[in-house]
């Protein structure tokens, strides 16, 4: 507005000369990008970017960001084509806005690559967490099976102890039966020996009686005859009757003894058969008991082997889980350290870029002030040319100041170039960290927000609003090179 008012107070020749000088300062030659585009185009672009950012509500993907940057570049190229070309004036050097756009586009691409990389890392982390959860479930299942196996082993041990007690009781009963059988066998043998001795004695008595009956009959007759002469015949008859009765009784007792002997032999044979059958049954019971004991021992050994195998598998599973946990923690720690280093480096780069932008903004403000002083000097030059030499000295001082500002801007451009190199190195380092960071731990999931925040902060809106600040010093023409009508400046103006 002040420039328009000053221009309204000048004659057409001065306005034409100032327009030519302004075009020589702000308009490129030979189709170069302008330093400042049309304000309406920039405002419309910024407004459209803000509307798109407000309507989206979600972070844009890399393709959308690149397409947005390309559209803005196309619009800026159209506005540059629409800008009027300077009919005359010295040519401005190349560079400036295109390099800044390239650096900003490179920064946006790096941030988008980081965003995609962290998204892939989060997916890998979630997959690893799911596999860890499945392993944990398998470990819990193995623990339950191991507890059930231990319970079964305890039950089998209790059953084995019960069977062992029963076998001990059966062994005691069997030993008692064997003792009683041995005692019964001894009793039967002693009884048989006694009966044999009795039979032998009875046989001896029978043989004696038979001898008496057979061999001693003549002697008895002779004695009877001798006694007959002495005793009465009835006494002899009685004695004979008694002897005959005794012989008859002896024969009957001998027959009874023989029958008893036969019966005793039968009982002894039956007892021997029963003892043999009892021994066979005892051997069968012993064989069955040994077989049952062997089966129980085999079952116990098999269950013990299964329990030991289950314990070994459980220990191996626990070791594998612990090792996987350790690897995940180490990878997560490495990924966290890499993320922290990358964030620190990105913060340093952003701080460097911000400082360079501040310096460029200060330089641009100083250039604007210098241009305002030049405009004021031009407006004052129309009133007279009394102090031409003093004004030329001031203009020379202003030219020196502008040259110093150009040097500062060149230094800022060099720093921006080094910052671009640092960004390229950071991108290479991020590519190197991409492979080990894919298997990081679940603790890195929160880093996506930290990565999306710089991405949103480095959106084209911010770039659009900050682009005019970092102008190249090569595109600014020093006031000393332009021909300005000099007039006498007041002391206040000289001090300003």
XYZ file of C-alpha atoms in Angstrom:
496
model
C 0.000 0.000 0.000
C 2.824 2.442 0.845
C 4.521 1.542 -2.420
C 1.287 2.238 -4.347
C 0.897 5.602 -2.613
C 4.477 6.529 -3.434
C 3.964 5.443 -7.002
C 0.751 7.493 -7.240
C 2.736 10.588 -6.261
C 5.370 10.112 -9.026
C 5.314 10.870 -12.707
C 4.904 8.147 -15.326
C 8.603 8.069 -16.213
C 9.563 7.402 -12.602
C 6.871 4.729 -12.290
C 8.058 3.076 -15.532
C 11.675 3.154 -14.307
C 10.694 1.691 -10.921
C 8.629 -1.029 -12.629
C 11.623 -1.973 -14.756
C 13.876 -2.064 -11.673
C 11.348 -4.154 -9.730
C 11.022 -6.549 -12.639
C 14.790 -6.820 -12.846
C 14.942 -7.678 -9.133
C 11.969 -10.045 -8.742
C 11.419 -11.450 -12.288
C 13.796 -14.104 -13.680
C 15.249 -14.065 -17.155
C 15.275 -16.933 -19.673
C 12.356 -18.814 -18.101
C 13.788 -19.228 -14.564
C 11.505 -19.727 -11.502
C 10.458 -16.383 -9.924
C 11.485 -15.464 -6.412
C 7.979 -14.418 -5.435
C 4.884 -15.771 -7.183
C 1.556 -14.095 -7.430
C 0.087 -13.520 -3.973
C -3.349 -14.680 -5.073
C -1.912 -17.988 -6.373
C 0.010 -18.609 -3.145
C -2.988 -17.745 -0.984
C -5.282 -19.952 -3.074
C -2.816 -22.843 -2.810
C -2.491 -22.409 0.934
C -6.255 -22.206 1.352
C -6.783 -25.360 -0.747
C -4.119 -27.203 1.263
C -5.732 -26.174 4.538
C -9.155 -27.265 3.311
C -7.794 -30.626 2.184
C -5.976 -31.142 5.505
C -9.133 -30.249 7.441
C -11.362 -32.470 5.281
C -9.080 -35.502 5.373
C -8.717 -35.850 9.150
C -6.177 -38.666 8.609
C -2.483 -38.631 7.655
C -2.022 -38.761 3.897
C -0.106 -41.590 2.277
C 3.133 -41.210 0.331
C 1.393 -41.254 -3.069
C -1.073 -38.530 -2.020
C 1.760 -36.380 -0.641
C 3.777 -36.738 -3.854
C 0.749 -36.020 -6.034
C -0.036 -32.950 -3.911
C 3.536 -31.700 -4.270
C 3.419 -32.291 -8.044
C 0.102 -30.398 -8.332
C 1.529 -27.484 -6.377
C 4.626 -27.519 -8.549
C 2.418 -27.497 -11.666
C 0.335 -24.603 -10.305
C 3.464 -22.682 -9.408
C 4.852 -23.369 -12.874
C 1.622 -22.024 -14.406
C 1.800 -18.907 -12.235
C 5.429 -18.497 -13.276
C 4.423 -18.795 -16.925
C 1.708 -16.194 -16.351
C 4.166 -13.747 -14.753
C 5.213 -10.874 -17.072
C 8.725 -11.017 -18.408
C 11.051 -8.096 -17.921
C 11.678 -6.136 -21.078
C 15.062 -4.976 -19.928
C 17.511 -5.148 -17.044
C 20.403 -7.346 -15.987
C 19.840 -11.108 -15.783
C 19.558 -12.677 -12.320
C 21.579 -15.827 -11.511
C 19.931 -19.249 -11.535
C 18.938 -21.276 -8.405
C 16.962 -20.403 -5.285
C 13.351 -21.457 -5.122
C 13.792 -24.674 -7.164
C 16.549 -25.905 -4.846
C 14.395 -25.118 -1.819
C 11.454 -26.990 -3.332
C 13.741 -29.932 -4.074
C 15.062 -29.950 -0.502
C 11.551 -29.735 0.947
C 10.305 -32.474 -1.391
C 13.270 -34.627 -0.413
C 12.487 -34.053 3.264
C 8.814 -34.969 2.715
C 9.817 -38.136 0.815
C 12.197 -39.133 3.626
C 9.475 -38.611 6.230
C 7.030 -40.669 4.141
C 9.605 -43.455 3.780
C 10.098 -43.411 7.536
C 6.327 -43.575 8.044
C 5.984 -46.591 5.727
C 8.976 -48.273 7.354
C 7.566 -47.810 10.858
C 4.189 -49.118 9.668
C 5.862 -52.285 8.373
C 7.778 -52.541 11.641
C 4.527 -52.324 13.588
C 3.034 -55.109 11.458
C 6.077 -57.299 12.073
C 5.886 -56.520 15.779
C 2.192 -57.487 15.916
C 2.926 -60.751 14.075
C 5.763 -61.509 16.489
C 3.467 -60.720 19.430
C 0.832 -63.112 18.057
C 3.457 -65.869 17.639
C 4.678 -65.202 21.186
C 1.097 -65.467 22.475
C 0.619 -68.772 20.615
C 3.871 -70.060 22.106
C 2.667 -68.969 25.536
C -0.588 -70.882 24.994
C 1.371 -73.959 23.933
C 3.564 -73.649 27.027
C 0.468 -73.378 29.229
C -1.054 -76.428 27.490
C 2.166 -78.392 28.014
C 2.152 -77.303 31.666
C -1.425 -78.546 32.057
C -0.508 -81.859 30.414
C 2.527 -82.115 32.665
C 0.351 -81.455 35.744
C -2.125 -84.113 34.561
C 0.766 -86.535 33.972
C 2.108 -85.822 37.459
C -1.369 -86.425 38.878
C -1.639 -89.712 36.968
C 1.809 -90.691 38.199
C 0.711 -89.957 41.768
C -2.416 -92.050 41.278
C -0.388 -94.875 39.779
C 2.079 -94.658 42.646
C -0.817 -94.905 45.121
C -2.244 -97.886 43.222
C 1.220 -99.443 43.097
C 1.650 -98.952 46.830
C -1.784 -100.532 47.418
C -0.921 -103.480 45.189
C 2.456 -103.797 46.892
C 0.709 -103.914 50.276
C -1.747 -106.490 49.008
C 1.127 -108.521 47.566
C 2.915 -108.326 50.903
C -0.249 -109.495 52.673
C -0.676 -112.283 50.130
C 2.979 -113.214 50.581
C 2.466 -113.441 54.348
C -0.687 -115.514 53.901
C 1.135 -117.716 51.409
C 4.010 -118.184 53.820
C 1.546 -119.070 56.556
C -0.185 -121.570 54.216
C 3.203 -123.039 53.321
C 4.067 -123.376 57.027
C 0.752 -124.994 57.807
C 1.142 -127.309 54.781
C 4.613 -128.279 55.916
C 3.369 -128.914 59.464
C 0.410 -130.950 58.121
C 2.792 -132.901 55.884
C 5.086 -133.586 58.879
C 2.079 -134.634 60.937
C 0.847 -136.929 58.176
C 4.282 -138.457 57.735
C 4.676 -138.984 61.497
C 1.171 -140.463 61.652
C 2.007 -142.700 58.710
C 5.214 -143.786 60.414
C 3.316 -144.468 63.617
C 0.701 -146.432 61.726
C 3.447 -148.309 59.873
C 5.110 -149.103 63.202
C 1.758 -150.220 64.624
C 1.141 -152.372 61.555
C 4.625 -153.842 61.883
C 3.995 -154.561 65.539
C 0.588 -156.055 64.740
C 2.138 -158.130 61.940
C 4.738 -159.367 64.381
C 1.995 -160.212 66.877
C -0.029 -161.968 64.159
C 3.018 -163.925 63.104
C 3.588 -164.864 66.732
C -0.044 -165.892 67.110
C 0.112 -167.882 63.890
C 3.278 -169.527 65.084
C 1.596 -170.261 68.312
C -1.433 -171.583 66.471
C 0.505 -173.661 63.995
C 3.772 -174.667 65.561
C 2.765 -174.847 69.173
C -0.374 -177.007 68.774
C 1.477 -180.270 69.607
C 3.020 -178.682 72.597
C -0.413 -177.499 73.690
C -1.809 -181.005 73.136
C 1.041 -182.540 75.021
C 0.560 -180.078 77.803
C -3.156 -180.788 77.739
C -2.494 -184.443 77.804
C -0.094 -183.952 80.612
C -2.545 -181.729 82.340
C -5.370 -183.978 81.541
C -3.910 -186.373 83.722
C -3.655 -183.759 86.321
C -6.676 -181.399 85.699
C -10.148 -181.994 84.710
C -11.130 -182.170 81.060
C -13.471 -179.158 81.317
C -10.660 -176.937 82.332
C -8.717 -178.000 79.305
C -11.665 -177.421 77.050
C -12.194 -173.942 78.497
C -8.589 -173.116 77.970
C -8.779 -174.311 74.407
C -11.899 -172.297 73.775
C -10.226 -169.231 75.199
C -7.234 -169.717 72.953
C -9.407 -170.222 69.899
C -11.386 -167.076 70.726
C -8.199 -165.166 71.243
C -6.918 -166.354 67.887
C -10.201 -165.370 66.242
C -10.037 -161.927 67.831
C -6.442 -161.596 66.783
C -7.337 -162.444 63.174
C -10.188 -159.920 63.224
C -7.927 -157.249 64.674
C -5.328 -158.110 62.052
C -7.911 -157.730 59.293
C -9.083 -154.440 60.806
C -5.496 -153.268 61.055
C -4.917 -154.194 57.420
C -8.069 -152.283 56.431
C -6.964 -149.318 58.536
C -3.544 -149.515 56.941
C -5.084 -149.513 53.460
C -7.320 -146.592 54.425
C -4.342 -144.760 55.928
C -2.344 -145.350 52.777
C -5.269 -143.956 50.749
C -5.480 -140.891 52.977
C -1.709 -140.460 52.755
C -1.895 -140.681 48.956
C -4.753 -138.142 48.911
C -2.759 -135.892 51.257
C 0.257 -136.167 49.002
C -1.909 -135.336 45.993
C -3.408 -132.356 47.829
C 0.092 -131.198 48.827
C 1.222 -131.510 45.198
C -1.838 -129.574 43.982
C -1.232 -126.976 46.711
C 2.375 -126.666 45.584
C 1.214 -126.258 41.974
C -1.314 -123.614 43.016
C 1.388 -121.886 45.041
C 3.710 -121.903 42.037
C 0.873 -120.562 39.853
C 0.123 -117.807 42.383
C 3.820 -116.945 42.563
C 4.033 -116.816 38.754
C 0.917 -114.620 38.565
C 2.275 -112.375 41.292
C 5.625 -112.079 39.490
C 3.825 -111.313 36.207
C 1.637 -108.666 37.866
C 4.665 -107.165 39.568
C 6.567 -107.098 36.244
C 3.571 -105.463 34.507
C 3.287 -102.878 37.265
C 7.003 -102.167 37.097
C 6.814 -101.813 33.291
C 3.802 -99.496 33.576
C 5.588 -97.451 36.238
C 8.743 -97.278 34.103
C 6.700 -96.213 31.047
C 4.865 -93.531 33.023
C 8.144 -92.337 34.532
C 9.671 -92.156 31.034
C 6.656 -90.200 29.741
C 6.858 -87.859 32.707
C 10.575 -87.316 32.163
C 9.965 -86.748 28.449
C 7.188 -84.262 29.255
C 9.491 -82.500 31.722
C 12.260 -82.341 29.105
C 9.842 -80.986 26.472
C 8.500 -78.453 28.943
C 12.006 -77.361 29.885
C 12.942 -77.106 26.196
C 9.791 -75.091 25.447
C 10.487 -72.784 28.392
C 14.083 -72.332 27.231
C 12.937 -71.577 23.678
C 10.378 -69.072 24.982
C 12.998 -67.442 27.204
C 15.494 -67.268 24.332
C 12.833 -65.816 22.001
C 11.898 -63.303 24.693
C 15.549 -62.336 25.093
C 15.965 -61.935 21.323
C 12.782 -59.869 21.096
C 13.890 -57.661 23.968
C 17.336 -57.195 22.392
C 15.794 -56.394 18.995
C 13.273 -54.055 20.607
C 16.051 -52.299 22.504
C 18.143 -51.996 19.325
C 15.122 -50.694 17.399
C 14.327 -48.242 20.196
C 17.917 -47.012 20.229
C 17.890 -46.677 16.443
C 14.559 -44.852 16.598
C 15.854 -42.508 19.307
C 19.007 -41.832 17.273
C 16.931 -41.235 14.129
C 14.558 -38.924 15.991
C 17.490 -37.042 17.499
C 19.122 -36.706 14.087
C 15.815 -35.623 12.518
C 15.319 -33.102 15.333
C 18.822 -31.758 14.767
C 18.172 -31.489 11.035
C 14.831 -29.769 11.645
C 16.492 -27.380 14.073
C 19.216 -26.655 11.501
C 16.613 -26.094 8.775
C 14.569 -23.871 11.105
C 17.657 -21.832 12.025
C 18.558 -21.438 8.339
C 14.996 -20.401 7.596
C 15.110 -17.856 10.395
C 18.349 -16.469 9.028
C 16.892 -16.343 5.524
C 13.776 -14.638 6.902
C 15.915 -12.081 8.697
C 17.921 -11.517 5.518
C 14.712 -11.103 3.523
C 13.371 -8.649 6.094
C 16.634 -6.726 5.854
C 16.335 -6.746 2.056
C 12.752 -5.523 2.364
C 13.903 -2.722 4.632
C 16.663 -1.899 2.155
C 14.164 -1.833 -0.701
C 11.923 0.407 1.382
C 14.883 2.731 1.968
C 15.615 2.650 -1.759
C 11.989 3.462 -2.550
C 12.076 6.245 -0.007
C 15.298 7.498 -1.541
C 13.748 7.354 -4.994
C 10.680 9.254 -3.786
C 12.874 11.838 -2.148
C 15.110 12.086 -5.226
C 12.180 13.647 -7.159
C 12.183 16.757 -4.913
C 15.820 17.741 -5.634
C 19.436 16.720 -6.034
C 21.249 18.854 -3.506
C 23.122 16.204 -1.564
C 23.814 13.823 -4.427
C 27.246 12.902 -3.229
C 25.994 12.159 0.322
C 23.157 10.081 -1.031
C 25.562 8.222 -3.302
C 27.680 7.473 -0.242
C 24.585 6.204 1.544
C 23.675 4.164 -1.483
C 27.187 2.763 -1.538
C 26.861 1.894 2.156
C 23.524 0.305 1.427
C 25.150 -1.597 -1.457
C 27.861 -2.824 0.890
C 25.176 -3.865 3.354
C 23.315 -5.687 0.599
C 26.572 -7.400 -0.449
C 27.101 -8.529 3.148
C 23.538 -9.804 3.218
C 24.217 -11.641 -0.053
C 27.238 -13.275 1.534
C 25.100 -14.305 4.505
C 22.472 -15.685 2.149
C 25.151 -17.607 0.262
C 26.358 -19.047 3.579
C 22.750 -19.975 4.399
C 22.468 -21.640 0.979
C 25.662 -23.615 1.690
C 24.275 -24.690 5.061
C 21.041 -25.742 3.372
C 23.084 -27.814 0.918
C 24.935 -29.472 3.801
C 21.568 -30.054 5.497
C 20.341 -31.789 2.334
C 23.462 -33.975 2.413
C 22.759 -34.796 6.056
C 19.165 -35.679 5.162
C 20.439 -37.961 2.386
C 22.840 -39.627 4.852
C 19.972 -40.041 7.339
C 17.864 -41.674 4.630
C 20.705 -44.110 3.815
C 21.099 -44.862 7.514
C 17.343 -45.470 7.820
C 17.546 -47.869 4.871
C 20.355 -49.688 6.666
C 18.290 -49.857 9.849
C 15.185 -51.088 8.017
C 16.091 -54.811 7.973
C 17.070 -55.246 11.707
C 14.206 -53.016 12.779
C 11.526 -55.172 11.079
C 11.574 -57.776 13.933
C 11.532 -55.299 16.824
C 9.494 -55.841 20.076
C 5.956 -54.604 20.824
C 7.429 -51.695 22.755
C 8.093 -49.879 19.415
C 4.402 -49.655 18.473
C 4.094 -46.194 20.017
C 6.692 -44.820 17.590
C 4.207 -44.543 14.705
C 2.607 -41.483 16.287
C 6.037 -39.954 16.828
C 6.843 -40.558 13.170
C 3.477 -39.312 11.858
C 3.829 -36.064 13.812
C 6.939 -34.940 11.850
C 5.170 -36.061 8.674
C 2.202 -33.822 9.433
C 4.509 -31.019 10.498
C 6.359 -31.258 7.175
C 3.183 -31.168 5.042
C 2.998 -29.018 1.890
C 1.001 -26.372 3.844
C 4.031 -25.658 5.948
C 6.221 -25.742 2.887
C 3.921 -23.329 1.077
C 3.928 -20.894 3.965
C 7.700 -20.978 4.353
C 8.838 -21.092 0.756
C 9.027 -17.335 0.133
C 11.289 -16.963 3.185
C 14.366 -18.819 1.903
C 15.090 -16.893 -1.241
C 18.374 -17.353 -3.038
C 20.739 -14.415 -2.798
C 21.662 -14.917 -6.443
C 18.213 -13.723 -7.539
C 18.494 -10.365 -5.685
C 20.106 -7.521 -7.532
C 22.110 -5.082 -5.489
C 20.861 -1.510 -5.406
C 24.290 -0.292 -6.373
C 23.904 -1.785 -9.854
C 20.642 0.092 -10.638
C 20.508 3.663 -11.790
C 18.534 5.670 -9.259
C 17.938 9.429 -9.459
C 19.539 10.840 -6.331
C 18.173 13.719 -4.338
C 19.155 15.285 -1.076
C 18.116 13.183 1.925
C 17.125 14.698 5.207
C 19.125 13.864 8.380
C 16.219 11.804 9.693
C 16.141 9.758 6.531
C 19.891 9.344 6.581
C 19.697 8.086 10.151
C 16.972 5.643 9.189
